[in-house]
Amino acid sequence: MTQQVARRVAPGAGKVLSGVEEAAESTKLWCGAAVAMACFGGWRGRTAAAAGLAAMTVAQLASNGVCKQLADRPRPPKEWFPHDEADDRPDSSSFPSGHTAAAVAFTAAVLPTWPAAGVTCAVPAAMVAVERVQSGAHYPSDVVAGAAVGLACAWLTRRAPRLALRHWT
């Protein structure tokens, strides 16, 4: 399936996906979105930005700091990909996709507070997920697991304050 995804993406679309992934590298895209929301979205934008950044941070810690250390799964073989993008990938574990976890966590945390911004963020988040397979950095199951980590972290960070208050009061 990994090879099929890499081969089915048209070269032009692959360049667009790579551009979006480059923007998302080191969470730049999500931090930029949070700044824009905070500056132009009023109270709702600031609340959505804070929720998105918190969820993204937790997702990065969970996926890259915990899950990758436990899984230690090798990346897909470079020979599977008809392009040279597979040469430029990290040496860390393939499982789960940290890029996808961050993208999904940010988007899922923003969505309840500002649905329009969340839907807008869902487009590049989905593109990042597809690009991670297309580029040879991940297997599809790595991306699915990253999305699950992201969703769980968004849920946790949105519920944590209420859970803490309930526990301590």
Backbone as CSV, one residue per row, in Angstrom:
resi,resn,N_x,N_y,N_z,CA_x,CA_y,CA_z,C_x,C_y,C_z
1,MET,0.813,-1.190,0.000,0.000,0.000,0.000,0.864,1.265,0.000
2,THR,1.967,1.253,0.696,2.857,2.408,0.750,3.357,2.756,-0.641
3,GLN,3.766,1.755,-1.389,4.251,1.982,-2.745,3.140,2.518,-3.642
4,GLN,1.929,2.031,-3.471,0.804,2.490,-4.285,0.516,3.966,-4.047
5,VAL,0.568,4.398,-2.808,0.328,5.812,-2.499,1.413,6.664,-3.144
6,ALA,2.655,6.246,-3.029,3.761,7.018,-3.592,3.660,7.115,-5.110
7,ARG,3.210,6.073,-5.757,3.126,6.074,-7.220,1.886,6.783,-7.751
8,ARG,0.832,6.845,-6.980,-0.420,7.441,-7.462,-0.452,8.955,-7.367
9,VAL,0.417,9.533,-6.603,0.437,10.991,-6.470,1.160,11.565,-7.680
10,ALA,0.461,12.443,-8.404,1.053,13.076,-9.587,2.239,13.933,-9.171
11,PRO,3.259,14.048,-10.056,4.446,14.836,-9.703,4.126,16.262,-9.253
12,GLY,3.187,16.926,-9.922,2.812,18.290,-9.513,2.187,18.317,-8.139
13,ALA,1.327,17.347,-7.876,0.699,17.260,-6.555,1.737,16.931,-5.493
14,GLY,2.713,16.105,-5.853,3.783,15.777,-4.919,4.565,17.005,-4.498
15,LYS,4.768,17.940,-5.437,5.488,19.175,-5.099,4.663,20.044,-4.153
16,VAL,3.351,20.087,-4.373,2.481,20.847,-3.468,2.502,20.215,-2.081
17,LEU,2.373,18.891,-2.028,2.420,18.189,-0.736,3.740,18.446,-0.027
18,SER,4.838,18.409,-0.772,6.151,18.663,-0.171,6.252,20.081,0.374
19,GLY,5.654,21.037,-0.333,5.655,22.419,0.139,4.881,22.577,1.439
20,VAL,3.742,21.917,1.523,2.944,21.974,2.753,3.697,21.307,3.895
21,GLU,4.316,20.166,3.617,5.081,19.465,4.653,6.249,20.319,5.120
22,GLU,6.908,20.992,4.194,8.030,21.862,4.565,7.550,22.989,5.479
23,ALA,6.373,23.530,5.171,5.806,24.579,6.022,5.459,24.033,7.407
24,ALA,5.041,22.771,7.462,4.665,22.154,8.738,5.874,21.655,9.526
25,GLU,7.031,21.558,8.884,8.243,21.078,9.554,8.512,21.915,10.801
26,SER,8.836,21.268,11.883,9.102,21.923,13.172,7.900,22.736,13.644
27,THR,6.722,22.339,13.237,5.430,22.934,13.628,5.280,24.400,13.205
28,LYS,6.063,24.855,12.228,5.975,26.257,11.788,4.572,26.626,11.308
29,LEU,3.965,25.762,10.512,2.637,26.048,9.962,1.603,26.236,11.065
30,TRP,1.637,25.367,12.057,0.640,25.415,13.129,0.885,26.600,14.053
31,CYS,2.143,26.910,14.295,2.450,28.095,15.109,2.028,29.367,14.372
32,GLY,2.254,29.410,13.071,1.814,30.550,12.272,0.299,30.690,12.278
33,ALA,-0.397,29.564,12.164,-1.863,29.592,12.216,-2.329,30.095,13.577
34,ALA,-1.656,29.670,14.631,-2.035,30.116,15.982,-1.827,31.623,16.135
35,VAL,-0.735,32.143,15.605,-0.488,33.591,15.679,-1.582,34.341,14.919
36,ALA,-1.916,33.860,13.730,-2.969,34.516,12.943,-4.305,34.477,13.675
37,MET,-4.638,33.323,14.261,-5.895,33.219,15.011,-5.903,34.167,16.197
38,ALA,-4.798,34.213,16.919,-4.723,35.066,18.107,-4.798,36.546,17.733
39,CYS,-4.192,36.930,16.629,-4.174,38.334,16.216,-5.494,38.801,15.608
40,PHE,-6.128,37.928,14.843,-7.297,38.353,14.073,-8.613,37.726,14.514
41,GLY,-8.575,36.838,15.475,-9.789,36.122,15.849,-10.425,36.545,17.151
42,GLY,-9.911,37.594,17.770,-10.489,38.038,19.039,-10.341,36.986,20.124
43,TRP,-11.283,37.021,21.064,-11.240,36.067,22.179,-11.285,34.633,21.686
44,ARG,-12.177,34.368,20.729,-12.308,33.005,20.205,-11.012,32.549,19.534
45,GLY,-10.374,33.440,18.795,-9.112,33.102,18.136,-8.002,32.806,19.131
46,ARG,-7.927,33.597,20.190,-6.897,33.356,21.209,-7.147,32.044,21.936
47,THR,-8.405,31.767,22.217,-8.753,30.511,22.900,-8.439,29.313,22.005
48,ALA,-8.814,29.412,20.737,-8.542,28.321,19.793,-7.046,28.120,19.602
49,ALA,-6.303,29.215,19.493,-4.848,29.125,19.310,-4.191,28.459,20.519
50,ALA,-4.594,28.861,21.719,-4.021,28.262,22.930,-4.336,26.771,23.003
51,ALA,-5.575,26.405,22.682,-5.955,24.993,22.709,-5.161,24.202,21.667
52,GLY,-5.022,24.764,20.471,-4.277,24.090,19.412,-2.812,23.899,19.769
53,LEU,-2.181,24.942,20.292,-0.763,24.836,20.661,-0.542,23.855,21.805
54,ALA,-1.446,23.867,22.774,-1.316,22.924,23.896,-1.445,21.487,23.411
55,ALA,-2.457,21.224,22.586,-2.656,19.861,22.070,-1.491,19.428,21.196
56,MET,-1.000,20.335,20.370,0.128,20.015,19.494,1.372,19.669,20.323
57,THR,1.617,20.407,21.376,2.778,20.148,22.234,2.667,18.778,22.905
58,VAL,1.494,18.477,23.424,1.287,17.170,24.060,1.449,16.051,23.030
59,ALA,0.930,16.262,21.822,1.037,15.244,20.766,2.485,15.020,20.356
60,GLN,3.258,16.093,20.266,4.677,15.959,19.932,5.410,15.161,21.013
61,LEU,5.127,15.469,22.270,5.761,14.733,23.364,5.350,13.262,23.357
62,ALA,4.067,13.015,23.131,3.578,11.632,23.140,4.117,10.841,21.956
63,SER,4.056,11.419,20.761,4.475,10.662,19.571,5.991,10.543,19.477
64,ASN,6.685,11.662,19.591,8.141,11.641,19.408,8.904,11.269,20.676
65,GLY,8.386,11.683,21.814,9.095,11.427,23.063,8.820,10.075,23.692
66,VAL,7.644,9.514,23.421,7.280,8.240,24.042,7.116,7.129,23.007
67,CYS,6.149,7.311,22.110,5.795,6.220,21.180,6.946,5.803,20.269
68,LYS,7.655,6.766,19.691,8.768,6.414,18.799,9.872,5.657,19.548
69,GLN,10.059,6.000,20.816,11.084,5.330,21.617,10.698,3.881,21.906
70,LEU,9.402,3.650,22.058,8.922,2.299,22.349,8.828,1.430,21.099
71,ALA,8.461,2.014,19.980,8.209,1.228,18.761,9.483,0.880,18.005
72,ASP,10.337,1.849,17.770,11.587,1.646,17.033,11.362,0.883,15.721
73,ARG,10.439,1.358,14.911,10.118,0.742,13.619,10.952,1.402,12.522
74,PRO,11.591,0.610,11.666,12.371,1.214,10.572,11.468,1.903,9.547
75,ARG,12.021,2.882,8.840,11.297,3.581,7.780,11.096,2.640,6.596
76,PRO,10.140,2.939,5.714,9.960,2.096,4.520,11.248,2.087,3.679
77,PRO,11.505,0.986,2.977,12.724,0.922,2.146,12.746,2.009,1.070
78,LYS,13.888,2.651,0.890,14.034,3.721,-0.100,13.749,3.233,-1.517
79,GLU,14.022,1.957,-1.766,13.847,1.394,-3.100,12.381,1.397,-3.541
80,TRP,11.470,1.543,-2.631,10.038,1.532,-2.948,9.576,2.819,-3.624
81,PHE,10.382,3.860,-3.583,9.916,5.177,-4.005,10.630,5.645,-5.260
82,PRO,9.835,6.119,-6.246,10.405,6.513,-7.538,10.970,7.935,-7.539
83,HIS,11.264,8.481,-6.387,11.793,9.842,-6.293,12.872,9.875,-5.220
84,ASP,13.573,10.989,-5.141,14.692,11.088,-4.193,14.286,11.656,-2.832
85,GLU,13.004,11.907,-2.596,12.567,12.426,-1.295,12.843,11.437,-0.166
86,ALA,12.867,10.148,-0.489,13.114,9.138,0.544,14.536,9.240,1.094
87,ASP,15.418,9.934,0.371,16.782,10.115,0.863,16.850,11.150,1.981
88,ASP,15.862,12.033,2.029,15.853,13.138,2.990,14.786,12.905,4.053
89,ARG,15.009,11.917,4.882,14.047,11.609,5.938,14.804,11.337,7.233
90,PRO,14.120,11.467,8.358,14.799,11.294,9.640,15.238,9.853,9.886
91,ASP,16.141,9.691,10.809,16.614,8.360,11.201,15.796,7.781,12.347
92,SER,14.892,8.573,12.901,14.096,8.114,14.043,13.104,7.036,13.612
93,SER,12.441,6.466,14.587,11.451,5.431,14.328,10.343,5.957,13.418
94,SER,9.852,5.095,12.582,8.776,5.457,11.669,7.424,5.550,12.370
95,PHE,7.257,4.828,13.458,5.954,4.702,14.118,5.907,5.463,15.425
96,PRO,4.947,6.343,15.607,3.940,6.877,14.694,4.463,8.120,13.993
97,SER,3.670,8.685,13.097,4.054,9.917,12.420,3.847,11.104,13.365
98,GLY,4.949,11.709,13.763,4.881,12.874,14.639,4.294,14.091,13.931
99,HIS,4.597,14.244,12.633,4.025,15.347,11.859,2.498,15.249,11.844
100,THR,2.000,14.036,11.606,0.552,13.842,11.555,-0.062,14.040,12.930
101,ALA,0.592,13.540,13.956,0.072,13.715,15.317,-0.065,15.196,15.652
102,ALA,0.949,15.988,15.342,0.904,17.425,15.628,-0.198,18.110,14.832
103,ALA,-0.295,17.785,13.543,-1.286,18.418,12.665,-2.706,18.099,13.118
104,VAL,-2.962,16.844,13.406,-4.301,16.432,13.819,-4.633,16.985,15.208
105,ALA,-3.679,16.968,16.120,-3.929,17.498,17.463,-4.289,18.981,17.399
106,PHE,-3.512,19.749,16.652,-3.783,21.182,16.533,-5.176,21.406,15.953
107,THR,-5.465,20.733,14.854,-6.739,20.907,14.168,-7.914,20.483,15.051
108,ALA,-7.806,19.324,15.679,-8.902,18.806,16.508,-9.131,19.663,17.751
109,ALA,-8.102,20.307,18.261,-8.263,21.167,19.431,-8.865,22.519,19.057
110,VAL,-8.568,23.004,17.864,-9.102,24.282,17.396,-10.578,24.155,17.027
111,LEU,-10.946,23.044,16.443,-12.281,22.846,15.870,-13.453,23.166,16.801
112,PRO,-13.480,22.711,18.060,-14.637,23.005,18.913,-14.809,24.490,19.237
113,THR,-13.712,25.208,19.331,-13.778,26.627,19.690,-14.073,27.501,18.476
114,TRP,-13.457,27.178,17.345,-13.629,27.980,16.135,-13.741,27.030,14.952
115,PRO,-14.939,26.518,14.690,-15.125,25.508,13.639,-14.576,25.911,12.263
116,ALA,-14.756,27.145,11.848,-14.260,27.567,10.534,-12.734,27.458,10.459
117,ALA,-12.059,27.855,11.508,-10.595,27.745,11.530,-10.167,26.279,11.572
118,GLY,-10.893,25.469,12.328,-10.574,24.043,12.393,-10.720,23.355,11.051
119,VAL,-11.792,23.670,10.334,-11.999,23.083,9.003,-10.903,23.558,8.049
120,THR,-10.533,24.821,8.157,-9.461,25.353,7.321,-8.140,24.636,7.616
121,CYS,-7.855,24.385,8.873,-6.623,23.683,9.261,-6.648,22.217,8.841
122,ALA,-7.834,21.647,8.685,-7.942,20.235,8.310,-7.371,19.961,6.925
123,VAL,-7.432,20.949,6.040,-6.916,20.740,4.676,-5.400,20.511,4.700
124,PRO,-4.598,21.435,5.251,-3.159,21.150,5.284,-2.807,19.960,6.186
125,ALA,-3.602,19.711,7.224,-3.334,18.549,8.087,-3.459,17.258,7.285
126,ALA,-4.497,17.161,6.466,-4.663,15.974,5.616,-3.542,15.884,4.590
127,MET,-3.135,17.020,4.055,-2.040,17.019,3.073,-0.735,16.548,3.700
128,VAL,-0.482,16.963,4.935,0.724,16.509,5.638,0.683,14.991,5.801
129,ALA,-0.462,14.456,6.180,-0.589,13.010,6.385,-0.310,12.241,5.098
130,VAL,-0.875,12.687,3.993,-0.637,12.020,2.703,0.828,12.156,2.296
131,GLU,1.392,13.334,2.498,2.789,13.565,2.104,3.754,12.669,2.860
132,ARG,3.476,12.374,4.112,4.393,11.554,4.900,4.515,10.145,4.313
133,VAL,3.436,9.643,3.710,3.490,8.331,3.046,4.107,8.490,1.659
134,GLN,3.650,9.492,0.922,4.120,9.720,-0.450,5.625,9.943,-0.507
135,SER,6.175,10.610,0.488,7.607,10.928,0.483,8.483,9.755,0.895
136,GLY,7.875,8.715,1.473,8.651,7.568,1.917,9.070,7.631,3.367
137,ALA,8.568,8.630,4.089,8.942,8.770,5.493,8.182,7.806,6.398
138,HIS,6.963,7.387,5.964,6.118,6.565,6.825,5.308,5.547,6.035
139,TYR,4.925,4.505,6.738,3.916,3.572,6.251,2.553,4.193,6.535
140,PRO,1.493,3.790,5.808,0.157,4.310,6.119,-0.262,4.069,7.574
141,SER,0.114,2.937,8.129,-0.254,2.661,9.524,0.419,3.632,10.496
142,ASP,1.594,4.142,10.155,2.256,5.150,10.991,1.440,6.436,11.030
143,VAL,0.887,6.796,9.867,0.092,8.013,9.751,-1.238,7.849,10.499
144,VAL,-1.862,6.690,10.364,-3.112,6.425,11.091,-2.854,6.483,12.598
145,ALA,-1.765,5.881,13.041,-1.429,5.923,14.471,-1.131,7.352,14.915
146,GLY,-0.435,8.113,14.088,-0.170,9.517,14.415,-1.459,10.313,14.550
147,ALA,-2.407,10.057,13.650,-3.705,10.739,13.733,-4.427,10.358,15.024
148,ALA,-4.356,9.089,15.394,-4.999,8.642,16.637,-4.348,9.304,17.850
149,VAL,-3.034,9.398,17.854,-2.327,10.078,18.943,-2.760,11.538,18.997
150,GLY,-2.834,12.179,17.834,-3.251,13.579,17.778,-4.654,13.791,18.319
151,LEU,-5.583,12.931,17.909,-6.960,13.041,18.402,-7.024,12.836,19.915
152,ALA,-6.305,11.838,20.399,-6.300,11.567,21.841,-5.708,12.736,22.620
153,CYS,-4.653,13.319,22.109,-4.021,14.446,22.803,-4.906,15.685,22.768
154,ALA,-5.604,15.914,21.664,-6.539,17.045,21.596,-7.658,16.845,22.610
155,TRP,-8.188,15.648,22.664,-9.249,15.355,23.640,-8.738,15.574,25.062
156,LEU,-7.553,15.040,25.340,-6.987,15.146,26.685,-6.735,16.595,27.087
157,THR,-6.146,17.383,26.206,-5.827,18.765,26.577,-7.079,19.621,26.710
158,ARG,-8.120,19.309,25.977,-9.377,20.063,26.116,-10.125,19.654,27.379
159,ARG,-9.941,18.424,27.831,-10.657,17.932,29.015,-9.833,18.042,30.291
160,ALA,-8.544,18.151,30.200,-7.668,18.130,31.381,-8.036,19.182,32.429
161,PRO,-8.306,20.432,32.062,-8.649,21.403,33.112,-9.898,21.004,33.908
162,ARG,-10.935,20.520,33.218,-12.151,20.091,33.914,-11.899,18.863,34.771
163,LEU,-11.119,17.929,34.251,-10.804,16.745,35.020,-9.999,17.091,36.272
164,ALA,-9.058,18.006,36.125,-8.236,18.427,37.262,-9.090,19.135,38.323
165,LEU,-9.969,20.017,37.866,-10.848,20.716,38.817,-11.750,19.745,39.553
166,ARG,-12.286,18.795,38.826,-13.167,17.790,39.441,-12.392,16.956,40.466
167,HIS,-11.148,16.650,40.169,-10.334,15.821,41.071,-9.928,16.598,42.320
168,TRP,-9.587,17.872,42.174,-9.065,18.658,43.276,-10.130,19.425,44.056
169,THR,-11.374,19.357,43.633,-12.403,20.097,44.393,-13.353,19.160,45.068
